[in-house]
Coordinates of C-alpha atoms in Angstrom, one line a residue:
M1 CA 10.3 61.1 -156.8
S2 CA 11.1 64.1 -158.9
Q3 CA 8.6 66.6 -160.1
P4 CA 7.5 66.0 -163.7
C5 CA 8.8 68.2 -166.4
F6 CA 7.4 69.5 -169.6
I7 CA 9.6 69.6 -172.7
R8 CA 8.8 71.9 -175.6
P9 CA 10.5 73.3 -178.7
A10 CA 12.4 76.5 -177.9
T11 CA 11.4 79.8 -179.5
A12 CA 13.2 83.1 -180.2
A13 CA 11.7 84.4 -177.0
D14 CA 13.7 81.7 -175.1
V15 CA 17.2 82.8 -176.4
P16 CA 18.0 85.0 -173.4
F17 CA 17.1 82.1 -171.1
L18 CA 19.2 79.6 -173.2
Q19 CA 22.2 81.9 -173.0
A20 CA 21.8 82.5 -169.3
C21 CA 21.2 78.9 -168.6
A22 CA 24.4 77.9 -170.5
Q23 CA 26.4 80.5 -168.6
S24 CA 25.0 79.4 -165.2
A25 CA 25.4 75.6 -165.8
Y26 CA 28.8 75.6 -167.5
E27 CA 30.7 78.5 -165.9
I28 CA 32.0 76.2 -163.1
Y29 CA 34.1 74.4 -165.7
I30 CA 36.0 77.4 -167.2
A31 CA 38.9 77.2 -164.7
A32 CA 39.3 73.4 -165.1
I33 CA 39.1 73.5 -168.9
G34 CA 41.1 76.7 -169.4
Q35 CA 38.4 78.2 -171.7
K36 CA 34.7 78.5 -172.0
P37 CA 33.0 75.2 -172.6
A38 CA 31.5 75.0 -176.1
P39 CA 27.9 75.4 -174.9
M40 CA 28.7 78.8 -173.5
V41 CA 29.5 80.1 -177.0
F42 CA 26.7 78.3 -178.8
N43 CA 24.8 80.0 -181.5
F44 CA 21.2 79.3 -180.3
E45 CA 19.6 81.3 -183.0
A46 CA 21.1 79.1 -185.7
H47 CA 19.4 76.0 -184.2
L48 CA 16.0 77.5 -183.7
A49 CA 15.3 77.3 -187.4
D50 CA 15.9 73.6 -187.5
H51 CA 13.9 72.9 -184.3
T52 CA 16.7 71.1 -182.5
I53 CA 16.5 73.0 -179.2
E54 CA 14.0 72.1 -176.6
V55 CA 13.3 73.8 -173.3
I56 CA 12.8 71.8 -170.1
E57 CA 10.1 73.4 -167.8
Q58 CA 8.8 72.6 -164.4
T59 CA 6.1 74.2 -162.3
G60 CA 7.5 77.7 -161.7
G61 CA 9.3 78.1 -165.0
V62 CA 12.1 77.0 -167.2
A63 CA 14.7 74.8 -165.7
G64 CA 17.0 73.9 -168.6
Y65 CA 17.4 73.0 -172.3
M66 CA 18.8 70.5 -174.6
V67 CA 20.1 70.6 -178.2
W68 CA 20.0 67.5 -180.3
N69 CA 20.0 66.3 -183.9
L70 CA 19.0 63.3 -185.8
M71 CA 22.0 61.7 -187.5
D72 CA 22.2 58.7 -189.9
K73 CA 22.3 56.0 -187.2
C74 CA 21.6 57.8 -183.9
L75 CA 20.1 60.8 -182.1
F76 CA 23.1 63.0 -181.1
L77 CA 22.7 65.1 -177.9
D78 CA 24.8 68.2 -178.6
S79 CA 24.2 69.9 -175.3
I80 CA 22.1 69.7 -172.2
A81 CA 22.1 72.3 -169.4
I82 CA 20.0 72.4 -166.2
L83 CA 20.1 75.5 -164.0
P84 CA 22.1 74.8 -160.9
S85 CA 19.0 75.4 -158.7
H86 CA 17.3 72.5 -160.5
Q87 CA 20.1 70.0 -160.7
G88 CA 19.9 66.8 -158.8
K89 CA 16.1 66.7 -159.1
G90 CA 15.8 64.0 -161.8
L91 CA 15.5 66.4 -164.8
A92 CA 18.3 64.7 -166.7
S93 CA 16.6 61.3 -166.4
Q94 CA 13.4 62.7 -167.6
A95 CA 15.1 64.5 -170.5
M96 CA 16.9 61.3 -171.5
R97 CA 13.6 59.4 -171.5
H98 CA 12.2 62.1 -173.8
L99 CA 15.2 61.7 -176.1
E100 CA 14.9 58.0 -176.1
A101 CA 11.3 58.3 -177.3
Q102 CA 12.4 60.8 -180.0
A103 CA 15.1 58.5 -181.2
K104 CA 12.8 55.4 -181.3
A105 CA 10.1 57.4 -183.1
N106 CA 12.6 58.3 -185.8
G107 CA 14.0 54.8 -186.2
K108 CA 17.3 55.5 -184.4
A109 CA 19.0 52.7 -182.5
A110 CA 21.1 54.8 -180.1
I111 CA 21.7 58.1 -178.5
E112 CA 25.3 59.5 -178.7
L113 CA 26.9 62.4 -176.9
Y114 CA 30.3 63.7 -175.7
T115 CA 31.4 65.7 -172.7
N116 CA 34.7 67.3 -171.7
E117 CA 37.0 65.0 -169.6
K118 CA 37.2 67.8 -167.0
M119 CA 33.4 67.7 -166.4
T120 CA 33.9 64.8 -164.0
G121 CA 30.2 64.9 -162.8
N122 CA 29.1 64.1 -166.3
L123 CA 31.5 61.1 -166.4
T124 CA 29.5 59.7 -163.5
L125 CA 26.1 60.9 -164.6
Y126 CA 26.0 59.4 -168.1
P127 CA 26.9 55.9 -167.1
H128 CA 24.2 56.2 -164.4
L129 CA 21.7 57.0 -167.2
G130 CA 22.7 53.9 -169.2
F131 CA 25.5 55.3 -171.4
V132 CA 28.7 53.5 -172.2
E133 CA 32.0 55.3 -172.9
T134 CA 33.1 54.6 -176.4
D135 CA 36.1 56.9 -177.1
R136 CA 38.3 59.7 -175.8
R137 CA 40.0 62.2 -178.2
Q138 CA 40.8 65.8 -178.7
E139 CA 38.5 67.8 -180.9
D140 CA 38.3 71.6 -181.5
G141 CA 40.8 72.2 -178.6
F142 CA 38.8 70.1 -176.1
N143 CA 39.6 66.7 -174.6
R144 CA 36.3 64.9 -175.1
V145 CA 34.8 61.7 -173.8
F146 CA 32.3 60.0 -176.1
F147 CA 29.3 58.0 -174.9
R148 CA 26.6 55.9 -176.5
K149 CA 23.3 54.4 -175.2
C150 CA 21.8 51.6 -177.3
L151 CA 18.0 51.6 -177.3

Protein backbone atom coordinates (compact mmCIF):
# COMPACT_ATOMS: atom_id res chain seq x y z
CA MET A 1 0.00 0.00 0.00
CA SER A 2 1.27 3.44 -0.87
CA GLN A 3 2.06 6.08 1.70
CA PRO A 4 -0.78 8.63 1.97
CA CYS A 5 -0.24 12.02 0.44
CA PHE A 6 -1.49 15.48 1.30
CA ILE A 7 -2.62 17.81 -1.47
CA ARG A 8 -2.68 21.57 -0.94
CA PRO A 9 -2.89 24.74 -3.04
CA ALA A 10 0.49 25.91 -4.32
CA THR A 11 1.90 29.23 -3.17
CA ALA A 12 4.46 31.62 -4.64
CA ALA A 13 7.05 29.95 -2.40
CA ASP A 14 6.45 26.68 -4.29
CA VAL A 15 7.33 28.07 -7.75
CA PRO A 16 11.00 26.99 -7.65
CA PHE A 17 9.89 23.45 -6.74
CA LEU A 18 7.21 23.45 -9.45
CA GLN A 19 9.78 24.45 -12.08
CA ALA A 20 12.33 21.90 -10.85
CA CYS A 21 9.71 19.15 -10.65
CA ALA A 22 8.53 19.83 -14.21
CA GLN A 23 12.15 19.75 -15.40
CA SER A 24 12.90 16.53 -13.56
CA ALA A 25 9.69 14.71 -14.52
CA TYR A 26 9.55 15.71 -18.18
CA GLU A 27 13.17 16.03 -19.33
CA ILE A 28 13.28 12.35 -20.34
CA TYR A 29 10.83 13.15 -23.16
CA ILE A 30 12.78 15.96 -24.87
CA ALA A 31 14.64 13.65 -27.24
CA ALA A 32 11.54 11.67 -28.21
CA ILE A 33 9.38 14.75 -28.78
CA GLY A 34 12.12 16.88 -30.32
CA GLN A 35 11.39 19.84 -28.04
CA LYS A 36 10.61 20.56 -24.41
CA PRO A 37 7.21 19.19 -23.37
CA ALA A 38 4.68 21.94 -22.67
CA PRO A 39 4.82 21.55 -18.84
CA MET A 40 8.53 22.42 -18.90
CA VAL A 41 7.78 25.92 -20.20
CA PHE A 42 4.64 26.45 -18.13
CA ASN A 43 3.96 29.84 -16.53
CA PHE A 44 3.30 28.70 -12.97
CA GLU A 45 2.97 32.23 -11.61
CA ALA A 46 0.01 32.89 -13.91
CA HIS A 47 -1.90 29.96 -12.43
CA LEU A 48 -1.21 30.80 -8.80
CA ALA A 49 -3.69 33.67 -8.95
CA ASP A 50 -6.58 31.46 -10.02
CA HIS A 51 -5.68 28.67 -7.55
CA THR A 52 -5.42 25.94 -10.15
CA ILE A 53 -2.07 24.49 -9.02
CA GLU A 54 -1.86 22.03 -6.17
CA VAL A 55 1.21 20.51 -4.58
CA ILE A 56 1.38 16.82 -3.71
CA GLU A 57 3.26 16.15 -0.46
CA GLN A 58 4.30 13.06 1.43
CA THR A 59 6.17 12.67 4.67
CA GLY A 60 9.57 14.11 3.94
CA GLY A 61 8.46 16.86 1.58
CA VAL A 62 6.92 17.73 -1.72
CA ALA A 63 6.66 14.99 -4.31
CA GLY A 64 4.77 16.54 -7.23
CA TYR A 65 2.13 18.90 -8.44
CA MET A 66 -0.93 19.11 -10.66
CA VAL A 67 -2.54 21.93 -12.61
CA TRP A 68 -6.26 21.71 -13.31
CA ASN A 69 -9.21 23.87 -14.29
CA LEU A 70 -12.96 23.60 -14.08
CA MET A 71 -14.44 23.74 -17.56
CA ASP A 72 -18.12 23.87 -18.58
CA LYS A 73 -18.67 20.10 -18.51
CA CYS A 74 -15.56 18.65 -16.92
CA LEU A 75 -12.52 19.10 -14.77
CA PHE A 76 -9.53 19.44 -17.12
CA LEU A 77 -6.18 18.16 -15.86
CA ASP A 78 -3.64 20.37 -17.59
CA SER A 79 -0.51 18.85 -16.09
CA ILE A 80 0.62 16.43 -13.42
CA ALA A 81 4.24 15.81 -12.49
CA ILE A 82 5.70 13.51 -9.88
CA LEU A 83 9.39 13.60 -9.03
CA PRO A 84 11.11 10.52 -10.51
CA SER A 85 12.13 9.44 -6.99
CA HIS A 86 8.43 9.27 -6.02
CA GLN A 87 7.03 7.69 -9.18
CA GLY A 88 5.49 4.23 -8.98
CA LYS A 89 4.36 4.73 -5.38
CA GLY A 90 0.65 5.32 -5.97
CA LEU A 91 0.71 9.11 -5.96
CA ALA A 92 -1.00 9.40 -9.34
CA SER A 93 -3.87 7.22 -8.11
CA GLN A 94 -4.25 9.33 -4.98
CA ALA A 95 -4.09 12.54 -7.01
CA MET A 96 -6.79 11.26 -9.37
CA ARG A 97 -9.07 10.37 -6.46
CA HIS A 98 -8.59 13.93 -5.19
CA LEU A 99 -9.47 15.32 -8.63
CA GLU A 100 -12.52 13.08 -8.86
CA ALA A 101 -13.76 14.50 -5.55
CA GLN A 102 -13.11 18.05 -6.79
CA ALA A 103 -14.97 17.38 -10.03
CA LYS A 104 -17.97 15.85 -8.26
CA ALA A 105 -18.08 18.65 -5.68
CA ASN A 106 -18.27 21.13 -8.56
CA GLY A 107 -20.95 19.24 -10.48
CA LYS A 108 -18.67 17.95 -13.24
CA ALA A 109 -19.37 14.58 -14.86
CA ALA A 110 -15.85 13.80 -16.06
CA ILE A 111 -12.14 14.48 -15.94
CA GLU A 112 -10.39 15.15 -19.23
CA LEU A 113 -6.70 15.42 -20.09
CA TYR A 114 -4.23 14.93 -22.88
CA THR A 115 -0.70 13.66 -23.14
CA ASN A 116 1.90 13.52 -25.87
CA GLU A 117 1.83 10.38 -27.99
CA LYS A 118 5.57 9.91 -27.32
CA MET A 119 4.95 9.70 -23.56
CA THR A 120 4.22 6.01 -23.84
CA GLY A 121 4.13 5.43 -20.08
CA ASN A 122 1.17 7.80 -19.85
CA LEU A 123 -0.63 5.89 -22.59
CA THR A 124 -0.61 2.91 -20.22
CA LEU A 125 -1.06 4.81 -16.95
CA TYR A 126 -4.22 6.73 -17.80
CA PRO A 127 -6.24 3.69 -18.94
CA HIS A 128 -5.06 1.92 -15.76
CA LEU A 129 -6.58 4.86 -13.81
CA GLY A 130 -9.92 4.47 -15.60
CA PHE A 131 -9.48 6.90 -18.50
CA VAL A 132 -10.61 6.12 -22.05
CA GLU A 133 -8.82 7.48 -25.12
CA THR A 134 -11.16 9.81 -27.03
CA ASP A 135 -9.03 11.43 -29.74
CA ARG A 136 -5.59 11.94 -31.27
CA ARG A 137 -4.64 15.17 -33.00
CA GLN A 138 -1.87 17.70 -33.46
CA GLU A 139 -2.08 20.90 -31.41
CA ASP A 140 0.51 23.62 -30.82
CA GLY A 141 3.16 21.52 -32.55
CA PHE A 142 2.54 18.44 -30.36
CA ASN A 143 0.91 15.11 -31.27
CA ARG A 144 -1.58 14.73 -28.45
CA VAL A 145 -3.67 11.84 -27.18
CA PHE A 146 -6.88 12.87 -25.40
CA PHE A 147 -8.44 10.95 -22.51
CA ARG A 148 -11.69 11.16 -20.54
CA LYS A 149 -12.85 9.52 -17.33
CA CYS A 150 -16.58 9.61 -16.65
CA LEU A 151 -17.47 9.93 -12.97
